[in-house]
């Protein structure tokens, strides 16, 4: 039995297989599943609101070296509370002493990334669905290296 850290075997396994440039999306309960089997799906949704995206984000950040993240324009504009929560959490981490780089894309681009990205040669390795019920509450983390 693990003492601490991520306890979900599927999520921990998916994180362990990630390399530099690979992406993991942590999304709300409304995010549709990828349209193919190339992106690993980990469904953590239990009941309404559990777990929250921010809880899963914290757990993943404690396990995965991250160099950058992607949020949607709509998250920033239409759900500023969650955008602030995400950025406050992410400010606590760095990659090789540098702040994590932020990229902002339109919702439709990020949705296409998680639905079809792996089919288009993008390294979208894992999609994590949470019980979060708040609009545009998702974030993409891009794995880095610590050397």
Short mmCIF file of C-alpha atoms in Angstrom, two decimals:
data_model
loop_
_atom_site.label_atom_id
_atom_site.label_comp_id
_atom_site.label_asym_id
_atom_site.label_seq_id
_atom_site.Cartn_x
_atom_site.Cartn_y
_atom_site.Cartn_z
CA UNK A 1 0.00 0.00 0.00
CA UNK A 2 1.28 3.45 -0.92
CA UNK A 3 1.73 5.83 2.01
CA UNK A 4 0.93 9.04 0.15
CA UNK A 5 0.46 10.49 -3.28
CA UNK A 6 -1.95 9.30 -5.93
CA UNK A 7 -3.74 6.13 -4.87
CA UNK A 8 -5.67 5.50 -8.10
CA UNK A 9 -3.74 2.78 -9.95
CA UNK A 10 -4.86 3.85 -13.44
CA UNK A 11 -3.95 7.50 -12.91
CA UNK A 12 -0.60 6.71 -11.32
CA UNK A 13 0.21 4.26 -14.11
CA UNK A 14 -0.69 6.83 -16.78
CA UNK A 15 1.49 9.49 -15.12
CA UNK A 16 4.38 7.04 -14.81
CA UNK A 17 4.34 6.45 -18.57
CA UNK A 18 4.51 10.15 -19.45
CA UNK A 19 7.64 11.64 -20.98
CA UNK A 20 8.82 15.08 -22.03
CA UNK A 21 6.14 16.88 -24.04
CA UNK A 22 3.36 14.42 -23.25
CA UNK A 23 0.05 15.95 -22.20
CA UNK A 24 -2.57 15.12 -19.59
CA UNK A 25 -5.94 16.84 -19.51
CA UNK A 26 -7.83 17.12 -16.22
CA UNK A 27 -11.43 17.99 -16.96
CA UNK A 28 -14.87 18.53 -15.51
CA UNK A 29 -17.69 15.98 -15.64
CA UNK A 30 -19.07 17.55 -18.82
CA UNK A 31 -15.96 16.91 -20.91
CA UNK A 32 -16.66 14.25 -23.53
CA UNK A 33 -14.36 11.23 -23.69
CA UNK A 34 -11.72 11.02 -26.44
CA UNK A 35 -12.98 9.44 -29.67
CA UNK A 36 -10.27 6.78 -29.81
CA UNK A 37 -8.17 4.45 -27.66
CA UNK A 38 -4.83 6.23 -28.15
CA UNK A 39 -5.51 8.55 -25.21
CA UNK A 40 -5.87 6.77 -21.87
CA UNK A 41 -9.10 7.71 -20.10
CA UNK A 42 -9.19 7.75 -16.30
CA UNK A 43 -12.69 8.42 -14.99
CA UNK A 44 -12.52 9.63 -11.39
CA UNK A 45 -16.04 11.12 -11.23
CA UNK A 46 -17.80 9.71 -8.17
CA UNK A 47 -20.72 12.01 -7.41
CA UNK A 48 -21.62 15.60 -8.13
CA UNK A 49 -18.52 17.70 -7.41
CA UNK A 50 -16.23 14.88 -6.26
CA UNK A 51 -13.39 15.03 -6.95
CA UNK A 52 -12.81 18.62 -8.01
CA UNK A 53 -10.42 19.46 -10.83
CA UNK A 54 -8.21 21.42 -8.42
CA UNK A 55 -7.82 18.39 -6.12
CA UNK A 56 -6.73 16.18 -9.00
CA UNK A 57 -4.48 18.96 -10.32
CA UNK A 58 -2.65 19.15 -6.98
CA UNK A 59 -2.20 15.38 -6.87
CA UNK A 60 -0.89 15.19 -10.42
CA UNK A 61 1.51 18.11 -9.88
CA UNK A 62 3.02 16.30 -6.91
CA UNK A 63 3.76 13.28 -9.12
CA UNK A 64 4.58 14.75 -12.55
CA UNK A 65 7.31 17.11 -13.68
CA UNK A 66 5.48 19.82 -15.63
CA UNK A 67 6.97 22.53 -17.86
CA UNK A 68 3.83 24.25 -19.09
CA UNK A 69 0.06 24.23 -19.07
CA UNK A 70 -2.80 25.12 -21.39
CA UNK A 71 -6.06 26.80 -20.37
CA UNK A 72 -8.90 28.04 -22.52
CA UNK A 73 -9.81 31.63 -23.23
CA UNK A 74 -13.28 30.71 -21.98
CA UNK A 75 -11.91 29.48 -18.63
CA UNK A 76 -10.15 32.79 -18.13
CA UNK A 77 -13.15 34.87 -19.27
CA UNK A 78 -16.20 32.86 -18.15
CA UNK A 79 -14.85 31.08 -15.08
CA UNK A 80 -12.27 33.48 -13.62
CA UNK A 81 -12.58 31.89 -10.17
CA UNK A 82 -11.31 28.57 -11.48
CA UNK A 83 -8.69 30.25 -13.63
CA UNK A 84 -7.36 32.00 -10.52
CA UNK A 85 -7.46 28.76 -8.52
CA UNK A 86 -5.50 26.98 -11.26
CA UNK A 87 -2.87 29.70 -11.57
CA UNK A 88 -2.51 30.03 -7.77
CA UNK A 89 -1.81 26.29 -7.57
CA UNK A 90 0.54 26.30 -10.56
CA UNK A 91 2.58 29.24 -9.19
CA UNK A 92 3.77 26.89 -6.44
CA UNK A 93 5.61 24.74 -9.01
CA UNK A 94 8.43 25.39 -11.42
CA UNK A 95 10.47 23.52 -13.98
CA UNK A 96 14.22 23.70 -13.53
CA UNK A 97 13.80 26.90 -11.52
CA UNK A 98 11.54 28.59 -14.07
CA UNK A 99 7.84 29.38 -13.71
CA UNK A 100 5.56 27.07 -15.66
CA UNK A 101 4.72 28.55 -19.04
CA UNK A 102 1.07 29.33 -19.74
CA UNK A 103 -0.59 28.92 -23.12
CA UNK A 104 -4.13 30.13 -23.73
CA UNK A 105 -6.20 28.63 -26.55
CA UNK A 106 -9.85 28.83 -27.59
CA UNK A 107 -12.12 26.19 -26.06
CA UNK A 108 -12.72 24.58 -29.45
CA UNK A 109 -8.98 24.04 -29.97
CA UNK A 110 -8.51 22.42 -26.55
CA UNK A 111 -11.62 20.29 -27.01
CA UNK A 112 -10.25 19.06 -30.33
CA UNK A 113 -6.91 18.41 -28.61
CA UNK A 114 -8.42 16.01 -26.10
CA UNK A 115 -10.93 14.44 -28.50
CA UNK A 116 -8.64 13.97 -31.51
CA UNK A 117 -5.14 15.21 -30.63
CA UNK A 118 -3.47 11.82 -30.46
CA UNK A 119 -4.90 10.98 -33.88
CA UNK A 120 -3.23 14.14 -35.22
CA UNK A 121 0.22 13.29 -33.83
CA UNK A 122 -0.08 15.39 -30.68
CA UNK A 123 1.13 13.71 -27.50
CA UNK A 124 -2.15 13.70 -25.59
CA UNK A 125 -1.57 10.65 -23.40
CA UNK A 126 -4.22 10.89 -20.69
CA UNK A 127 -7.69 12.33 -20.20
CA UNK A 128 -8.90 12.52 -16.58
CA UNK A 129 -12.59 13.14 -15.92
CA UNK A 130 -13.50 14.51 -12.50
CA UNK A 131 -16.83 15.18 -10.81
CA UNK A 132 -16.36 18.95 -11.17
CA UNK A 133 -19.53 20.77 -12.26
CA UNK A 134 -18.39 24.18 -13.35
CA UNK A 135 -18.12 25.51 -16.91
CA UNK A 136 -14.76 25.38 -18.66
CA UNK A 137 -13.09 23.73 -15.66
CA UNK A 138 -10.29 21.88 -17.36
CA UNK A 139 -6.57 22.23 -17.77
CA UNK A 140 -3.88 20.55 -19.85
CA UNK A 141 -0.48 19.87 -18.28
CA UNK A 142 2.59 19.35 -20.48
CA UNK A 143 5.25 17.11 -18.99
CA UNK A 144 8.77 18.41 -18.59
CA UNK A 145 12.07 16.95 -17.44
CA UNK A 146 13.97 17.77 -14.27
CA UNK A 147 17.46 17.65 -15.73
#
